[in-house]
Amino acid sequence: MTTLTTVTLQDEVHTLLAQLGVSREAYTGGDLIVRTPITGEVIAHVPRITPSATADAVAKAHQAYLEWRNVPAPKRGELIRILGDELRAALPELGRLVTIETGKILSEGLGEVQEMIDICGFAAGLSRQLAGLTLPSERPSHRMMETWHPIGAIGVISAFNFPVAVWSWNAALALVCGDAVVWKPSEKTPLTALATHTIFLRAAAKFGGVPDGLAALLIGDVSAGEQLVASPLIPLVSATGSTAMGRTVAPRLAARFARAILELGGNNAAIVAPTADLHLTVRAVAFSAMGTAGQRCTTLRRLIVHESIYDTLVQQLKKVYASVVVGDPREPGTLVGPLIDERSFKAMQQALEQARSAGAKITGGDRIPFPESPQAFFVRPALVEIPTQTDIVKHETFAPILYVLRYLEIEDALALHNDVPQGLSSSIFTMNLREAESFLSAAGSDCGIANVNIGTSGAEIGGAFGGEKETGGGRESGSDSWKQYMRRATNTINYGTELPLAQGVSFDID
Ligand code: UN1
């Protein structure tokens, strides 16, 4: 365990914000109190946006879209290329700010900004590839094709755990697609949002001629998000957060036929088969289950282990769980930082209590006190051996709890795997080709992400990211996710002198 330094984090945060170019008024004098989970101390007072300013921002973003949609896509890509350069230049400071605001370790804070840089590269290339199909027409001298057009100003609602990367997955694609972006970040992480917005404005100034309000930031409470969800000027909202949040957002969007990209709860599992490379498995499980203090939507929460290797694997994991360094996420050597707040700590303790009453054997899970930061919530990650997949195992608790279950037949492992309401990420550890391929097949994992011999978390930006069932069905980031940020027009062009009708219909007026 490391000891926390006594340097005030507020000073460090203000220095970082100044280095990143954020003006002092943006994070002082307001009534939104921002705390760092590292010590629990207050690091900023951010002014909240008013409802009328939110309405203005949305209206302005819509106007900006009307202009931006006429800028050629490769030119729009140039803005995102510059944004990537600006993020690269800001990486050390922004990465550190992510660490201080969220409590994730420095390597993960920097990794988050790297994801932003990566998606900018992806989107800049994509700006020359927003391609539609050309399709054969059944009519002579006719051509049929698809064209992709921008859709409008889109809304992004993001969560505390990936406070800036999630914005970038949406914004980089949407801006290249010709949309404007209005962003409502988590109330717990307004500072990294302010820094990111400032970096965007710097990129926009370098690019020159970006319509005013093309990317807007709404720092406020839940009502700002609600306004975004209700606005007829916002044709799409991409929302990341809990399934409970999705349940309120999705019907409101559906009621006005707006699009939704939902990235909600996960309850990710890994199956460990008898042939698994255990050395690799232990490392993968450690990162996926304990990384980001269990606060990724892709965090590994259930481990389904074959009876024949159960004792060996659990013993090895117990060693790692007992020795992993929990402490100040800024210090090299720390692997597990604090939980975001007391609420999250309480939810973890309640889940452990329920597991205990279901007959679970729990290793870890206790609070680690740091006398110099009594308001911080550091915990030893918990390994919970549980005989059956009870309700608490089926529930996503956003904390480092790994439930361990046994299996004998691979079919039973798969059944357990899929028997939860969520469907985000999944893995199998095996050297058996049949098992691996079955896991990836139609009858295998029911998740949006299914991996072999790697963990459930830490996906690359090049793939589509998201999941099924209560995870919400949305896809962000790579592959063809961009299509959601555009509207598709099907065009049929007649270059002949006749007017043949489709389906052989005749309608002769002569
Ligand atoms: C999230 O937790 O909301 O795959 C996103 C991962 C990261 C993204 C996590 N690339 O773990």
Coordinates of C-alpha atoms and ligand atoms in Angstrom, one line a residue:
M1 CA 0.0 0.0 0.0
T2 CA 1.3 3.5 -0.8
T3 CA 0.9 6.5 1.4
L4 CA -0.9 9.6 0.1
T5 CA 1.0 12.8 -0.3
T6 CA -0.3 15.8 1.6
V7 CA 0.1 18.3 -1.2
T8 CA -3.2 19.9 -1.9
L9 CA -4.9 18.5 -4.9
Q10 CA -6.8 21.7 -5.5
D11 CA -3.6 23.5 -6.3
E12 CA -2.4 20.8 -8.6
V13 CA -5.8 20.7 -10.4
H14 CA -5.8 24.5 -10.8
T15 CA -2.3 24.4 -12.2
L16 CA -3.3 21.6 -14.7
L17 CA -6.4 23.5 -15.8
A18 CA -4.3 26.6 -16.3
Q19 CA -1.8 24.7 -18.3
L20 CA -4.6 23.2 -20.4
G21 CA -5.9 26.8 -21.1
V22 CA -9.1 26.6 -19.1
S23 CA -10.1 30.1 -17.8
R24 CA -10.4 30.4 -14.0
E25 CA -14.0 31.6 -14.1
A26 CA -15.0 28.2 -15.6
Y27 CA -14.1 26.3 -12.4
T28 CA -14.4 28.9 -9.5
G29 CA -17.3 30.6 -7.9
G30 CA -20.0 28.2 -9.1
D31 CA -22.2 26.0 -7.0
L32 CA -21.3 22.6 -8.5
I33 CA -18.8 21.3 -5.9
V34 CA -16.2 19.0 -7.4
R35 CA -14.3 16.6 -5.2
T36 CA -11.4 14.3 -6.1
P37 CA -12.0 10.7 -5.0
I38 CA -8.3 10.5 -4.1
T39 CA -8.7 12.4 -0.9
G40 CA -12.4 13.5 -1.0
E41 CA -11.2 17.2 -0.9
V42 CA -13.0 19.9 -2.9
I43 CA -11.0 20.8 -6.0
A44 CA -13.4 23.2 -7.8
H45 CA -16.7 25.1 -7.8
V46 CA -18.0 25.0 -11.3
P47 CA -20.8 27.3 -12.5
R48 CA -23.8 25.4 -13.8
I49 CA -25.5 26.2 -17.0
T50 CA -29.1 27.7 -16.8
P51 CA -32.0 26.2 -18.6
S52 CA -32.2 29.2 -21.0
A53 CA -28.4 29.0 -21.7
T54 CA -28.9 25.3 -22.5
A55 CA -31.7 26.1 -24.9
D56 CA -29.5 28.7 -26.5
A57 CA -26.6 26.2 -26.8
V58 CA -28.9 23.7 -28.5
A59 CA -30.3 26.3 -30.9
K60 CA -26.8 27.5 -31.8
A61 CA -25.6 24.0 -32.3
H62 CA -28.5 23.4 -34.7
Q63 CA -27.5 26.6 -36.6
A64 CA -23.9 25.5 -36.6
Y65 CA -25.0 22.1 -38.1
L66 CA -26.8 23.9 -41.0
E67 CA -23.5 25.4 -42.0
W68 CA -21.2 22.5 -41.1
R69 CA -23.1 20.0 -43.2
N70 CA -22.1 21.9 -46.3
V71 CA -18.3 21.7 -45.5
P72 CA -16.8 18.7 -47.5
A73 CA -16.3 15.7 -45.3
P74 CA -12.5 15.4 -45.8
K75 CA -12.3 19.1 -44.8
R76 CA -14.3 18.3 -41.6
G77 CA -11.8 15.4 -41.1
E78 CA -9.0 18.0 -41.0
L79 CA -10.6 19.6 -37.9
I80 CA -10.6 16.2 -36.2
R81 CA -7.0 15.7 -37.3
I82 CA -6.0 19.0 -35.6
L83 CA -8.1 18.0 -32.6
G84 CA -6.0 14.8 -32.4
D85 CA -2.8 16.9 -32.6
E86 CA -4.0 19.1 -29.8
L87 CA -4.9 16.2 -27.6
R88 CA -1.5 14.6 -28.2
A89 CA 0.1 17.9 -27.0
A90 CA -2.2 17.9 -24.0
L91 CA -1.9 14.2 -23.1
P92 CA 0.3 14.5 -20.0
E93 CA -1.9 17.2 -18.3
L94 CA -5.2 15.9 -19.4
G95 CA -4.3 12.3 -18.5
R96 CA -3.3 13.4 -15.0
L97 CA -6.5 15.5 -14.6
V98 CA -8.5 12.3 -15.6
T99 CA -6.7 10.5 -12.8
I100 CA -7.3 13.2 -10.2
E101 CA -11.0 13.6 -11.1
T102 CA -11.9 9.9 -11.5
G103 CA -9.3 8.2 -9.3
K104 CA -8.2 5.8 -12.1
I105 CA -4.4 5.1 -12.1
L106 CA -2.2 7.4 -14.1
S107 CA -1.5 4.8 -16.8
E108 CA -5.3 4.5 -17.3
G109 CA -5.8 8.2 -17.2
L110 CA -3.2 8.6 -20.0
G111 CA -4.7 5.6 -21.8
E112 CA -8.1 7.3 -21.8
V113 CA -6.6 10.3 -23.6
Q114 CA -4.8 7.9 -26.0
E115 CA -8.3 6.5 -26.9
M116 CA -9.3 10.0 -27.8
I117 CA -6.3 10.5 -30.0
D118 CA -6.9 7.1 -31.6
I119 CA -10.5 7.9 -32.4
C120 CA -9.4 11.2 -34.0
G121 CA -7.1 9.3 -36.3
F122 CA -9.8 6.8 -37.1
A123 CA -12.4 9.6 -37.8
A124 CA -9.9 11.7 -39.9
G125 CA -9.4 8.7 -42.2
L126 CA -13.1 8.0 -42.1
S127 CA -13.9 11.4 -43.5
R128 CA -12.8 10.2 -46.9
Q129 CA -14.8 6.9 -46.6
L130 CA -18.4 7.9 -45.7
A131 CA -19.3 5.6 -48.6
G132 CA -22.7 4.5 -49.8
L133 CA -23.5 1.5 -51.9
T134 CA -24.3 1.5 -55.6
L135 CA -27.0 -1.1 -56.2
P136 CA -28.3 -2.7 -59.3
S137 CA -31.6 -1.3 -60.4
E138 CA -34.2 -3.7 -61.9
R139 CA -35.1 -1.1 -64.4
P140 CA -33.1 -0.4 -67.6
S141 CA -31.1 2.8 -67.8
H142 CA -31.5 3.4 -64.1
R143 CA -29.0 3.6 -61.3
M144 CA -29.6 3.1 -57.6
M145 CA -27.3 4.4 -54.9
E146 CA -27.2 5.3 -51.2
T147 CA -26.0 8.7 -50.0
W148 CA -25.2 9.4 -46.4
H149 CA -26.0 12.9 -45.0
P150 CA -25.5 14.6 -41.7
I151 CA -28.5 14.4 -39.3
G152 CA -28.2 17.5 -37.1
A153 CA -26.9 18.5 -33.7
I154 CA -26.5 15.3 -31.6
G155 CA -26.6 15.0 -27.8
V156 CA -23.9 13.1 -25.8
I157 CA -24.5 12.2 -22.2
S158 CA -21.4 10.7 -20.6
A159 CA -20.6 9.0 -17.3
F160 CA -17.9 9.7 -14.7
N161 CA -15.8 6.6 -15.4
F162 CA -14.7 7.5 -18.9
P163 CA -15.3 11.2 -18.6
V164 CA -13.7 12.3 -21.9
A165 CA -13.1 9.2 -24.1
V166 CA -16.8 8.6 -24.5
W167 CA -17.4 12.1 -25.7
S168 CA -14.6 11.7 -28.3
W169 CA -15.9 8.4 -29.7
N170 CA -19.2 10.2 -30.4
A171 CA -17.9 13.7 -31.2
A172 CA -15.0 12.7 -33.6
L173 CA -17.4 10.6 -35.7
A174 CA -20.3 13.0 -35.5
L175 CA -18.3 16.0 -36.5
V176 CA -16.7 14.2 -39.4
C177 CA -20.2 13.1 -40.4
G178 CA -21.3 16.8 -40.5
D179 CA -23.2 17.0 -37.3
A180 CA -22.9 19.4 -34.3
V181 CA -22.4 18.0 -30.8
V182 CA -24.0 19.1 -27.5
W183 CA -22.3 17.4 -24.5
K184 CA -23.7 16.8 -21.0
P185 CA -20.9 15.2 -19.0
S186 CA -21.3 13.6 -15.6
E187 CA -21.7 16.1 -12.7
K188 CA -18.8 14.2 -11.0
T189 CA -16.4 15.0 -13.8
P190 CA -16.9 18.5 -15.1
L191 CA -13.2 19.5 -15.0
T192 CA -12.0 17.1 -17.6
A193 CA -15.0 18.1 -19.7
L194 CA -14.0 21.7 -19.5
A195 CA -10.4 20.9 -20.4
T196 CA -11.5 18.8 -23.4
H197 CA -13.9 21.6 -24.6
T198 CA -11.1 24.1 -24.3
I199 CA -8.8 21.8 -26.3
F200 CA -11.6 21.5 -29.0
L201 CA -11.9 25.3 -29.2
R202 CA -8.2 25.5 -29.7
A203 CA -8.3 23.0 -32.5
A204 CA -11.3 24.9 -34.0
A205 CA -9.4 28.2 -33.9
K206 CA -6.4 26.6 -35.7
F207 CA -8.8 25.2 -38.3
G208 CA -10.5 28.5 -38.8
G209 CA -14.1 29.2 -39.9
V210 CA -15.7 26.6 -37.6
P211 CA -19.3 27.7 -37.0
D212 CA -19.9 29.1 -33.6
G213 CA -21.4 26.6 -31.1
L214 CA -20.6 23.5 -33.2
A215 CA -19.5 21.7 -30.1
A216 CA -21.3 22.8 -26.9
L217 CA -20.7 21.8 -23.3
L218 CA -23.5 21.8 -20.7
I219 CA -22.2 21.6 -17.2
G220 CA -25.3 21.1 -15.1
D221 CA -27.4 18.6 -13.3
V222 CA -29.7 16.0 -14.6
S223 CA -32.2 18.7 -15.9
A224 CA -29.7 19.8 -18.5
G225 CA -29.6 16.2 -19.8
E226 CA -33.4 16.0 -19.7
Q227 CA -33.6 19.2 -21.8
L228 CA -31.3 17.6 -24.4
V229 CA -33.4 14.5 -24.5
A230 CA -36.6 16.5 -24.9
S231 CA -35.4 18.9 -27.6
P232 CA -36.8 18.5 -31.1
L233 CA -33.6 20.0 -32.4
I234 CA -31.6 16.9 -31.2
P235 CA -32.3 14.0 -33.5
L236 CA -30.0 11.6 -31.7
V237 CA -28.8 11.2 -28.1
S238 CA -25.9 8.9 -27.3
A239 CA -26.1 8.1 -23.6
T240 CA -23.7 6.2 -21.4
G241 CA -24.5 5.2 -17.9
S242 CA -26.6 2.9 -15.8
T243 CA -29.5 0.8 -17.1
A244 CA -31.8 2.8 -14.8
M245 CA -30.7 6.0 -16.6
G246 CA -31.3 4.3 -20.0
R247 CA -34.8 3.3 -18.8
T248 CA -35.7 7.0 -18.4
V249 CA -33.9 8.3 -21.5
A250 CA -34.9 5.7 -24.1
P251 CA -38.8 6.0 -23.9
R252 CA -38.5 9.8 -24.0
L253 CA -36.5 9.6 -27.2
A254 CA -38.7 7.0 -28.6
A255 CA -41.8 9.1 -27.9
R256 CA -40.5 11.7 -30.3
F257 CA -38.9 9.2 -32.7
A258 CA -35.4 10.4 -32.0
R259 CA -32.5 8.0 -32.3
A260 CA -30.7 6.6 -29.2
I261 CA -27.3 5.1 -28.9
L262 CA -27.4 3.5 -25.4
E263 CA -24.3 2.1 -23.7
L264 CA -25.7 0.9 -20.3
G265 CA -24.8 -1.6 -17.7
G266 CA -22.6 -4.6 -18.2
N267 CA -22.2 -7.8 -16.2
N268 CA -19.3 -9.3 -18.0
A269 CA -18.2 -12.8 -17.6
A270 CA -15.2 -15.0 -18.5
I271 CA -15.3 -18.8 -18.9
V272 CA -12.0 -20.5 -17.9
A273 CA -11.8 -23.9 -19.5
P274 CA -9.5 -26.8 -18.5
T275 CA -6.9 -26.1 -21.2
A276 CA -6.6 -22.3 -20.4
D277 CA -3.1 -20.8 -20.2
L278 CA -3.4 -20.0 -16.5
H279 CA -0.5 -17.5 -16.4
L280 CA -2.1 -15.4 -19.1
T281 CA -5.6 -15.9 -17.6
V282 CA -4.6 -14.6 -14.1
R283 CA -3.1 -11.5 -15.7
A284 CA -6.1 -10.9 -17.9
V285 CA -8.5 -11.4 -15.0
A286 CA -6.5 -9.1 -12.7
F287 CA -6.7 -6.2 -15.1
S288 CA -10.3 -6.8 -16.2
A289 CA -11.7 -7.3 -12.7
M290 CA -9.6 -4.8 -10.6
G291 CA -8.5 -2.2 -13.2
T292 CA -10.2 1.2 -12.8
A293 CA -11.3 -0.2 -9.4
G294 CA -14.0 -2.2 -11.0
Q295 CA -15.6 0.9 -12.4
R296 CA -15.6 0.2 -16.2
C297 CA -18.8 -0.9 -17.9
T298 CA -16.5 -3.7 -19.3
T299 CA -15.2 -4.7 -15.9
L300 CA -15.1 -8.5 -15.4
R301 CA -17.7 -9.3 -12.8
R302 CA -18.2 -13.1 -13.1
L303 CA -15.6 -15.8 -13.6
I304 CA -17.0 -19.2 -14.6
V305 CA -14.2 -21.8 -13.9
H306 CA -14.0 -25.4 -14.8
E307 CA -14.0 -27.7 -11.7
S308 CA -10.7 -29.3 -12.7
I309 CA -8.7 -26.0 -12.4
Y310 CA -10.9 -24.2 -10.0
D311 CA -8.7 -24.6 -6.9
T312 CA -5.4 -23.8 -8.7
L313 CA -6.8 -20.6 -10.3
V314 CA -8.6 -19.3 -7.3
Q315 CA -5.5 -19.8 -5.2
Q316 CA -3.4 -17.8 -7.6
L317 CA -6.1 -15.1 -7.8
K318 CA -6.3 -14.8 -4.1
K319 CA -2.6 -14.1 -4.0
V320 CA -2.9 -11.4 -6.6
Y321 CA -5.9 -9.9 -4.8
A322 CA -4.1 -9.8 -1.5
S323 CA -1.0 -8.2 -2.9
V324 CA -2.3 -5.7 -5.5
V325 CA -1.3 -2.2 -4.5
V326 CA -4.3 0.0 -3.6
G327 CA -3.7 3.6 -3.0
D328 CA -2.9 7.0 -4.6
P329 CA -3.5 6.5 -8.3
R330 CA -0.9 9.1 -9.2
E331 CA 1.9 6.9 -7.7
P332 CA 3.7 4.4 -9.9
G333 CA 3.1 1.0 -8.6
T334 CA -0.5 1.6 -7.6
L335 CA -2.9 -0.6 -9.6
V336 CA -6.2 0.2 -7.8
G337 CA -7.3 3.7 -7.0
P338 CA -10.3 4.8 -4.9
L339 CA -14.0 4.3 -5.6
I340 CA -15.7 7.4 -6.9
D341 CA -17.6 8.2 -3.8
E342 CA -19.3 6.9 -0.6
R343 CA -22.4 5.9 -2.4
S344 CA -20.4 3.5 -4.5
F345 CA -18.6 2.1 -1.4
K346 CA -22.0 1.5 0.3
A347 CA -23.4 -0.2 -2.8
M348 CA -20.3 -2.5 -2.8
Q349 CA -20.7 -3.4 0.9
Q350 CA -24.4 -4.1 0.4
A351 CA -23.7 -6.4 -2.5
L352 CA -21.1 -8.3 -0.5
E353 CA -23.5 -8.6 2.4
Q354 CA -26.1 -10.1 0.1
A355 CA -23.5 -12.5 -1.4
R356 CA -22.5 -13.5 2.2
S357 CA -26.0 -14.4 3.0
A358 CA -26.2 -16.5 -0.1
G359 CA -23.4 -18.6 1.2
A360 CA -20.5 -16.9 -0.5
K361 CA -16.8 -17.0 0.7
I362 CA -15.4 -13.5 0.4
T363 CA -11.7 -12.6 0.1
G364 CA -11.1 -8.8 0.4
G365 CA -13.7 -6.2 -0.1
D366 CA -12.8 -4.2 3.1
R367 CA -12.2 -0.5 3.2
I368 CA -8.5 0.5 3.4
P369 CA -8.3 3.6 5.6
F370 CA -5.8 6.4 4.8
P371 CA -5.7 8.6 7.9
E372 CA -4.8 11.7 5.8
S373 CA -7.9 11.2 3.6
P374 CA -10.8 10.1 5.7
Q375 CA -13.3 11.1 3.0
A376 CA -11.8 8.8 0.4
F377 CA -13.0 5.3 -0.3
F378 CA -10.3 2.9 -1.0
V379 CA -11.2 -0.8 -1.0
R380 CA -9.3 -4.1 -1.4
P381 CA -11.0 -5.7 -4.5
A382 CA -13.2 -8.6 -3.5
L383 CA -13.1 -12.2 -4.8
V384 CA -16.4 -13.8 -4.0
E385 CA -16.7 -17.6 -4.4
I386 CA -20.4 -18.2 -4.7
P387 CA -22.2 -21.5 -5.1
T388 CA -24.9 -20.3 -7.5
Q389 CA -25.7 -17.4 -9.7
T390 CA -28.1 -15.6 -7.4
D391 CA -29.8 -12.2 -8.0
I392 CA -26.9 -10.2 -6.7
V393 CA -24.6 -11.9 -9.2
K394 CA -27.0 -11.0 -11.9
H395 CA -27.0 -7.3 -10.8
E396 CA -24.2 -4.9 -11.9
T397 CA -22.5 -3.4 -8.8
F398 CA -20.1 -0.7 -10.1
A399 CA -17.2 -1.8 -7.8
P400 CA -14.4 -4.3 -7.8
I401 CA -16.3 -7.5 -7.0
L402 CA -15.5 -10.7 -8.9
Y403 CA -18.0 -13.5 -8.4
V404 CA -16.5 -16.9 -9.0
L405 CA -18.6 -19.8 -10.1
R406 CA -17.8 -23.5 -11.0
Y407 CA -18.9 -25.6 -14.0
L408 CA -18.4 -29.1 -15.3
E409 CA -19.8 -29.1 -18.8
I410 CA -19.1 -26.3 -21.3
E411 CA -22.9 -26.1 -22.1
D412 CA -23.6 -25.3 -18.5
A413 CA -20.9 -22.6 -18.4
L414 CA -22.4 -21.0 -21.5
A415 CA -25.9 -21.1 -20.0
L416 CA -24.7 -19.5 -16.8
H417 CA -22.8 -16.9 -18.9
N418 CA -25.8 -15.8 -20.8
D419 CA -28.2 -16.0 -17.9
V420 CA -28.0 -12.3 -16.9
P421 CA -30.0 -9.3 -18.1
Q422 CA -26.9 -7.5 -19.4
G423 CA -24.9 -8.3 -22.6
L424 CA -21.9 -6.1 -23.0
S425 CA -18.5 -8.0 -22.9
S426 CA -17.4 -11.6 -22.5
S427 CA -14.3 -13.8 -22.8
I428 CA -13.3 -17.4 -22.9
F429 CA -9.9 -18.7 -21.9
T430 CA -9.2 -21.9 -23.7
M431 CA -6.8 -23.6 -26.1
N432 CA -9.6 -25.8 -27.4
L433 CA -10.6 -24.6 -30.8
R434 CA -14.1 -26.1 -30.6
E435 CA -14.8 -24.3 -27.3
A436 CA -13.4 -21.0 -28.6
E437 CA -15.4 -21.1 -31.8
S438 CA -18.6 -22.2 -30.1
F439 CA -18.2 -19.3 -27.7
L440 CA -18.1 -16.9 -30.7
S441 CA -20.8 -18.6 -32.6
A442 CA -24.5 -17.7 -32.9
A443 CA -25.3 -20.1 -30.0
G444 CA -22.4 -18.8 -27.9
S445 CA -21.9 -15.6 -26.0
D446 CA -24.9 -13.2 -26.4
C447 CA -22.8 -10.1 -25.8
G448 CA -21.7 -7.3 -28.2
I449 CA -18.1 -8.1 -27.4
A450 CA -16.8 -11.7 -27.3
N451 CA -13.1 -12.4 -26.8
V452 CA -10.8 -15.4 -26.7
N453 CA -7.8 -15.4 -24.4
I454 CA -8.0 -11.8 -23.5
G455 CA -10.1 -10.1 -20.8
T456 CA -13.4 -8.3 -21.1
S457 CA -12.2 -4.8 -20.7
G458 CA -9.8 -2.5 -22.6
A459 CA -11.4 -2.7 -26.1
E460 CA -9.7 -1.0 -29.0
I461 CA -11.4 1.9 -30.7
G462 CA -11.3 0.3 -34.2
G463 CA -14.2 -2.1 -33.3
A464 CA -17.8 -1.3 -32.7
F465 CA -18.3 -0.9 -28.9
G466 CA -21.5 -1.7 -27.1
G467 CA -23.8 -4.6 -26.1
E468 CA -27.2 -6.3 -26.1
K469 CA -30.1 -6.8 -23.8
E470 CA -30.1 -4.3 -20.9
T471 CA -26.8 -2.9 -22.1
G472 CA -29.0 -1.0 -24.6
G473 CA -28.0 -2.2 -28.1
G474 CA -26.0 0.8 -29.1
R475 CA -22.7 0.8 -30.9
E476 CA -20.1 3.5 -30.7
S477 CA -16.5 4.1 -31.9
G478 CA -15.1 2.0 -34.7
S479 CA -16.3 -0.3 -37.6
D480 CA -19.5 1.2 -39.2
S481 CA -20.8 2.9 -36.0
W482 CA -20.6 6.2 -38.0
K483 CA -23.7 5.3 -39.9
Q484 CA -25.8 6.1 -36.8
Y485 CA -24.7 9.7 -37.0
M486 CA -26.0 10.1 -40.5
R487 CA -29.2 9.7 -42.4
R488 CA -29.3 7.4 -45.4
A489 CA -31.0 8.5 -48.6
T490 CA -31.7 6.0 -51.3
N491 CA -31.4 7.6 -54.7
T492 CA -32.7 6.2 -58.0
I493 CA -31.6 7.9 -61.2
N494 CA -33.2 7.4 -64.6
Y495 CA -30.8 8.2 -67.4
G496 CA -33.1 6.8 -70.1
T497 CA -36.0 8.1 -72.2
E498 CA -38.6 5.7 -70.9
L499 CA -40.3 5.5 -67.5
P500 CA -40.5 1.8 -66.6
L501 CA -42.1 1.3 -63.2
A502 CA -40.7 -1.1 -60.6
Q503 CA -42.4 -4.5 -60.0
G504 CA -43.6 -4.4 -63.6
V505 CA -46.5 -2.1 -62.7
S506 CA -48.0 -0.3 -65.7
F507 CA -49.7 3.0 -65.4
D508 CA -50.2 4.4 -68.9
I509 CA -51.8 7.7 -69.2
D510 CA -51.4 8.1 -73.1
Ligands
UN1_1 C1 -16.8 2.3 -20.2 O1 -16.5 1.8 -19.2 O2 -17.9 3.1 -20.3 O3 -13.3 -1.4 -23.3 C2 -16.1 2.2 -21.5 C3 -13.0 -0.6 -22.4 C4 -12.7 0.8 -22.7 C5 -14.0 1.6 -22.7 C6 -14.9 1.4 -21.4 N1 -12.2 1.0 -24.0 O4 -12.8 -1.1 -21.3

